Short mmCIF file of C-alpha atoms in Angstrom, two decimals:
data_model
loop_
_atom_site.label_atom_id
_atom_site.label_comp_id
_atom_site.label_asym_id
_atom_site.label_seq_id
_atom_site.Cartn_x
_atom_site.Cartn_y
_atom_site.Cartn_z
CA MET A 1 296.40 187.25 159.46
CA LEU A 2 296.01 187.72 155.71
CA ASP A 3 292.89 185.89 154.59
CA ALA A 4 292.83 183.24 151.87
CA GLU A 5 291.61 185.62 149.18
CA ILE A 6 294.43 188.13 149.81
CA LEU A 7 297.00 185.34 149.92
CA ASN A 8 295.75 184.02 146.59
CA ARG A 9 296.00 187.50 145.04
CA LYS A 10 299.51 187.79 146.43
CA GLU A 11 300.51 184.49 144.83
CA ILE A 12 299.19 185.68 141.47
CA LEU A 13 301.33 188.82 141.76
CA LEU A 14 304.41 186.83 142.81
CA LYS A 15 303.97 184.60 139.75
CA LYS A 16 303.84 187.67 137.49
CA MET A 17 306.97 189.03 139.16
CA GLU A 18 308.76 185.78 138.42
CA GLU A 19 307.66 185.84 134.79
CA GLU A 20 308.33 189.57 134.23
CA LYS A 21 311.57 190.04 136.12
CA ILE A 22 312.62 193.57 137.07
CA ASN A 23 316.10 194.08 138.46
CA ILE A 24 315.76 196.21 141.60
CA LEU A 25 318.65 196.40 144.05
CA SER A 26 318.11 195.77 147.75
CA ILE A 27 318.23 198.58 150.32
CA GLU A 28 321.75 197.64 151.38
CA ASP A 29 323.09 197.38 147.81
CA SER A 30 321.42 200.66 146.87
CA ILE A 31 322.99 202.53 149.81
CA ASN A 32 326.38 200.97 149.11
CA LYS A 33 326.32 202.22 145.52
CA ILE A 34 325.51 205.73 146.72
CA SER A 35 328.30 205.63 149.28
CA LYS A 36 331.09 203.65 147.63
CA GLU A 37 330.55 204.73 144.02
CA ARG A 38 329.42 208.31 144.75
CA LYS A 39 326.16 207.75 142.90
CA SER A 40 323.36 210.24 143.08
CA ILE A 41 319.81 208.94 143.39
CA VAL A 42 316.32 209.89 142.25
CA ARG A 43 313.22 208.08 143.46
CA PHE A 44 309.89 207.35 141.80
CA GLY A 45 306.73 206.41 143.64
CA ASP A 46 302.98 206.65 143.14
CA GLY A 47 303.12 210.45 143.07
CA GLU A 48 305.64 210.65 140.25
CA LEU A 49 303.72 208.02 138.27
CA ASP A 50 300.48 209.98 138.73
CA LEU A 51 302.14 213.15 137.42
CA ILE A 52 303.47 211.29 134.38
CA LEU A 53 299.88 210.18 133.72
CA GLY A 54 298.57 213.73 134.10
CA ARG A 55 297.08 213.37 137.56
CA PRO A 56 297.68 216.17 140.09
CA LEU A 57 298.92 215.60 143.64
CA LYS A 58 297.78 217.36 146.79
CA PHE A 59 300.99 219.40 146.84
CA GLN A 60 301.95 219.46 143.14
CA LYS A 61 299.71 220.50 140.27
CA CYS A 62 299.98 218.87 136.86
CA ASP A 63 302.77 220.35 134.78
CA GLU A 64 303.49 219.17 131.25
CA LYS A 65 307.21 219.90 131.49
CA LEU A 66 307.51 218.11 134.84
CA ALA A 67 305.66 215.05 133.50
CA LYS A 68 307.91 214.92 130.44
CA ARG A 69 311.08 215.20 132.53
CA LEU A 70 309.94 212.49 134.94
CA SER A 71 309.12 210.14 132.07
CA GLU A 72 312.53 210.71 130.46
CA ILE A 73 314.47 210.25 133.70
CA LEU A 74 312.67 207.00 134.50
CA LEU A 75 314.04 205.51 131.26
CA SER A 76 317.46 207.15 131.36
CA ARG A 77 320.65 205.14 130.88
CA GLN A 78 323.70 206.80 132.42
CA ASP A 79 326.22 205.99 135.15
CA LYS A 80 325.99 208.99 137.48
CA CYS A 81 322.55 208.64 138.98
CA LEU A 82 320.63 205.64 140.33
CA ILE A 83 316.95 205.48 139.40
CA GLY A 84 314.80 204.23 142.26
CA ILE A 85 311.44 202.53 141.79
CA PRO A 86 309.27 200.67 144.34
CA ASP A 87 310.86 197.32 145.22
CA VAL A 88 307.37 195.79 145.41
CA LEU A 89 307.42 195.70 141.62
CA ALA A 90 309.86 192.81 141.95
CA ARG A 91 309.19 191.23 145.34
CA PHE A 92 307.26 191.36 148.59
CA GLU A 93 309.98 191.24 151.21
CA ASN A 94 309.93 191.90 154.95
CA LEU A 95 306.64 193.81 154.91
CA THR A 96 304.28 194.18 157.83
CA GLU A 97 300.84 192.70 157.31
CA GLU A 98 299.32 196.17 156.89
CA SER A 99 301.96 197.20 154.38
CA GLU A 100 301.67 193.95 152.46
CA MET A 101 297.91 194.35 152.09
CA PHE A 102 298.38 197.92 150.88
CA TRP A 103 300.95 196.90 148.28
CA ILE A 104 298.99 193.90 147.02
CA ARG A 105 296.10 196.23 146.22
CA ASN A 106 298.42 198.91 144.86
CA MET A 107 300.30 196.54 142.56
CA GLU A 108 297.07 195.01 141.25
CA ARG A 109 296.09 198.52 140.22
CA THR A 110 299.39 200.03 139.05
CA ARG A 111 301.92 197.33 138.15
CA GLU A 112 300.99 197.08 134.49
CA THR A 113 301.21 200.86 134.19
CA TRP A 114 304.68 200.82 135.76
CA LEU A 115 305.78 198.19 133.24
CA LYS A 116 304.81 200.51 130.39
CA HIS A 117 307.04 203.29 131.73
CA ILE A 118 310.21 201.44 132.76
CA ASP A 119 312.92 199.52 130.90
CA ARG A 120 313.37 196.01 132.28
CA ASN A 121 316.94 195.98 130.96
CA ILE A 122 317.92 198.76 133.36
CA GLU A 123 319.24 197.96 136.83
CA TYR A 124 317.08 200.04 139.16
CA CYS A 125 317.63 200.64 142.86
CA THR A 126 314.88 200.61 145.45
CA ALA A 127 312.99 203.85 145.93
CA ASN A 128 312.14 202.49 149.37
CA LEU A 129 315.66 202.99 150.72
CA THR A 130 314.22 205.99 152.59
CA ARG A 131 311.33 203.88 153.91
CA LEU A 132 313.63 202.16 156.34
CA TYR A 133 311.44 201.41 159.33
CA ILE A 134 307.66 201.52 159.52
CA ARG A 135 306.94 199.10 156.65
CA HIS A 136 309.37 196.44 157.90
CA LYS A 137 308.22 193.31 159.71
CA ASP A 138 311.73 192.48 160.91
CA ARG A 139 313.26 195.78 162.04
CA SER A 140 316.55 194.38 163.32
CA LYS A 141 318.55 195.93 160.45
CA CYS A 142 316.90 199.36 160.51
CA GLY A 143 319.53 200.92 162.77
CA THR A 144 322.27 199.59 160.47
CA TYR A 145 320.59 201.12 157.40
CA PHE A 146 320.30 204.53 159.05
CA SER A 147 323.95 204.31 160.13
CA MET A 148 324.95 203.51 156.54
CA LEU A 149 323.13 206.61 155.31
CA LYS A 150 324.66 208.83 157.99
CA GLU A 151 328.11 207.61 156.98
CA ILE A 152 327.61 209.12 153.49
CA TRP A 153 327.74 212.70 154.81
CA LYS A 154 330.03 212.14 157.79
CA ASP A 155 332.65 214.95 157.89
CA LYS A 156 331.15 216.42 154.70
CA ASP A 157 329.54 219.76 153.94
CA VAL A 158 325.80 219.22 153.52
CA LEU A 159 323.35 221.42 151.65
CA ILE A 160 319.68 220.62 152.27
CA CYS A 161 316.97 221.72 149.87
CA GLU A 162 313.61 221.09 151.54
CA GLY A 163 310.07 222.27 152.08
CA LYS A 164 309.35 224.86 154.73
CA GLN A 165 308.29 222.42 157.47
CA THR A 166 310.42 219.41 156.55
CA ARG A 167 313.29 220.26 158.93
CA ILE A 168 315.59 217.34 158.17
CA GLY A 169 317.76 216.44 161.15
CA VAL A 170 316.16 218.97 163.50
CA GLY A 171 315.71 217.38 166.93
CA ASN A 172 317.62 214.21 166.06
CA ASP A 173 321.20 213.17 165.26
CA LEU A 174 320.87 212.37 161.54
CA LEU A 175 323.25 215.19 160.64
CA SER A 176 325.29 215.38 163.84
CA GLU A 177 328.48 214.15 162.20
CA ALA A 178 328.24 216.34 159.10
CA LYS A 179 331.00 218.94 158.83
CA THR A 180 328.55 221.76 158.09
CA VAL A 181 324.83 222.00 157.36
CA ARG A 182 323.15 224.71 155.30
CA ARG A 183 319.57 224.89 154.09
CA ILE A 184 317.50 226.29 151.25
CA LEU A 185 313.80 226.46 152.10
CA CYS A 186 311.44 226.04 149.15
CA PRO A 187 307.68 226.20 148.55
CA SER A 188 305.78 223.37 150.22
CA GLU A 189 303.39 223.23 147.27
CA ASN A 190 304.02 223.45 143.52
CA ALA A 191 307.76 223.73 144.06
CA PHE A 192 308.38 222.97 140.38
CA ASP A 193 307.15 226.48 139.58
CA LYS A 194 310.39 227.70 141.15
CA TYR A 195 312.63 225.02 139.64
CA ASP A 196 315.01 227.38 137.81
CA GLU A 197 315.49 229.59 140.87
CA ILE A 198 316.10 226.57 143.11
CA ILE A 199 318.69 224.91 140.88
CA ASP A 200 320.48 228.22 140.22
CA CYS A 201 320.80 228.70 143.98
CA ILE A 202 322.23 225.18 144.41
CA ARG A 203 324.69 225.73 141.55
CA LYS A 204 326.44 228.37 143.64
CA GLU A 205 327.57 225.61 146.00
CA SER A 206 330.73 223.52 145.84
CA LYS A 207 330.49 220.17 144.05
CA ASP A 208 332.25 218.65 147.07
CA ALA A 209 329.12 219.15 149.16
CA ILE A 210 326.45 216.47 149.60
CA ILE A 211 323.09 217.77 148.35
CA LEU A 212 320.11 216.34 150.27
CA LEU A 213 316.74 216.93 148.61
CA ALA A 214 313.29 216.52 150.14
CA LEU A 215 310.92 218.31 147.78
CA GLY A 216 308.57 215.74 146.29
CA PRO A 217 308.68 215.20 142.51
CA THR A 218 310.70 218.40 142.07
CA ALA A 219 313.52 216.71 143.99
CA THR A 220 313.50 213.87 141.47
CA VAL A 221 314.29 216.22 138.59
CA LEU A 222 316.68 218.33 140.66
CA ALA A 223 318.76 215.36 141.80
CA TYR A 224 319.03 214.03 138.26
CA ASP A 225 320.03 217.35 136.70
CA LEU A 226 322.54 218.07 139.47
CA ALA A 227 324.04 214.59 139.08
CA MET A 228 324.55 215.21 135.37
CA GLU A 229 326.46 218.38 136.33
CA GLY A 230 328.77 216.51 138.70
CA TYR A 231 327.07 217.06 142.06
CA HIS A 232 326.42 214.28 144.57
CA ALA A 233 322.67 214.79 144.90
CA LEU A 234 320.38 212.54 146.92
CA ASP A 235 316.60 212.57 146.67
CA LEU A 236 315.85 211.35 150.21
CA GLY A 237 312.33 212.48 151.01
CA HIS A 238 310.71 210.72 154.02
CA PHE A 239 313.94 209.39 155.56
CA ASP A 240 313.94 211.90 158.41
CA ILE A 241 310.35 211.04 159.37
CA GLU A 242 311.15 207.33 159.22
CA TYR A 243 314.11 208.00 161.53
CA GLU A 244 311.83 209.84 163.96
CA TRP A 245 309.51 206.80 164.03
CA PHE A 246 312.52 204.53 164.49
CA LEU A 247 313.73 206.57 167.49
CA ARG A 248 310.24 206.39 169.01
CA SER A 249 309.87 202.64 168.31
CA ALA A 250 306.56 203.54 166.67
CA ASN A 251 304.35 200.71 165.45
CA LYS A 252 302.34 202.86 163.07
CA LYS A 253 302.75 206.14 161.22
CA GLU A 254 302.29 208.99 163.64
CA LYS A 255 302.36 212.78 163.71
CA ILE A 256 305.68 214.47 164.46
CA GLU A 257 304.79 217.78 166.08
CA ASN A 258 307.48 219.97 164.54
CA LYS A 259 307.65 218.33 161.10
CA TYR A 260 305.38 218.00 158.07
CA VAL A 261 304.06 214.42 157.76
CA ASN A 262 301.80 214.15 154.72
CA GLU A 263 300.75 210.55 155.42
CA VAL A 264 298.95 211.04 158.72
CA SER A 265 295.83 212.94 159.68
CA ASN A 266 296.55 216.58 160.49
CA GLY A 267 300.23 215.97 159.76
CA ASN A 268 300.53 219.24 157.86
CA ASN A 269 299.83 221.26 161.01
CA THR A 270 303.17 221.75 162.68
CA VAL A 271 304.26 223.80 165.67
CA GLU A 272 306.67 226.72 165.43
CA ILE A 273 310.20 225.82 166.51
CA PHE A 274 312.68 227.99 168.36
CA ASP A 275 316.00 226.48 167.36
CA GLU A 276 318.73 229.01 166.71
CA LYS A 277 321.08 226.43 165.20
CA TYR A 278 318.45 225.47 162.62
CA LYS A 279 317.59 229.08 161.82
CA ASN A 280 321.26 229.95 161.37
CA GLU A 281 321.62 227.11 158.85
CA ILE A 282 319.09 228.69 156.47
CA ILE A 283 320.91 230.51 153.67
CA LYS A 284 318.00 231.13 151.32
CA ILE A 285 314.20 231.17 151.42
CA ILE A 286 312.65 230.83 147.98
CA ASP A 287 309.19 232.20 147.16
CA ASN A 288 306.90 233.66 149.80
CA VAL A 289 307.73 231.20 152.58
CA GLU A 290 306.69 232.90 155.80
CA GLY A 291 308.24 231.78 159.05
CA VAL A 292 310.62 228.87 159.55
#
């Protein structure tokens, strides 16, 4: 149980949230906008905020151009692309005890910084729409949320732009009802160095395809720029791993042997896979990515 001190700190945060209202859509409303209004989505989390502030990540070095783009996108007003930020800026809702404790500490440290970099007059969506399982206390709607996402690309051509070991949909049914699946594999680290090459490769694709991006902060900029050009681009990092945990009924974050999981110990060490279907889906390998 949360102790009295943590509960008191939570109440202080909830009071601030009430006084400094931020409009952040729920998971369901966010997914519905993507699906029914053909909105693209970009997502901002701690990593993107750190880069804006000039702090490097484990897999992305500081880059002045990247930081500038992220800062601009976070404040952008347009009708093609949803901007996702952590829903815990506005509410603590349906969080496990462990997750709630993490976010209380996180928001005490970062909330004021977030407020300096967002526009409270903008309607944001939740960046946590890909965090559909492990953080939830009540998981009864998780299956529904995943089904809603899968419906977006049902009977559609899908192009995935991902890191070398991300392997979205491999070994599960996330993409089983897509019409076709093709993949561009990109550098697992410092992918923004290859931004121009990546987006030029995607631009060769039909605008009728659904573009799924799982490439850290680089995906945030890619999805936004592609949306402005008329593509339906979705920055959905983490959703495949969350689905794997959902299928396993996991109670904590755990290693997935054949996929990169940056939030668990040794999660970057993955096994080689021998899946001809997956290998045949790869249309381009950017940079010096060795092995798939």
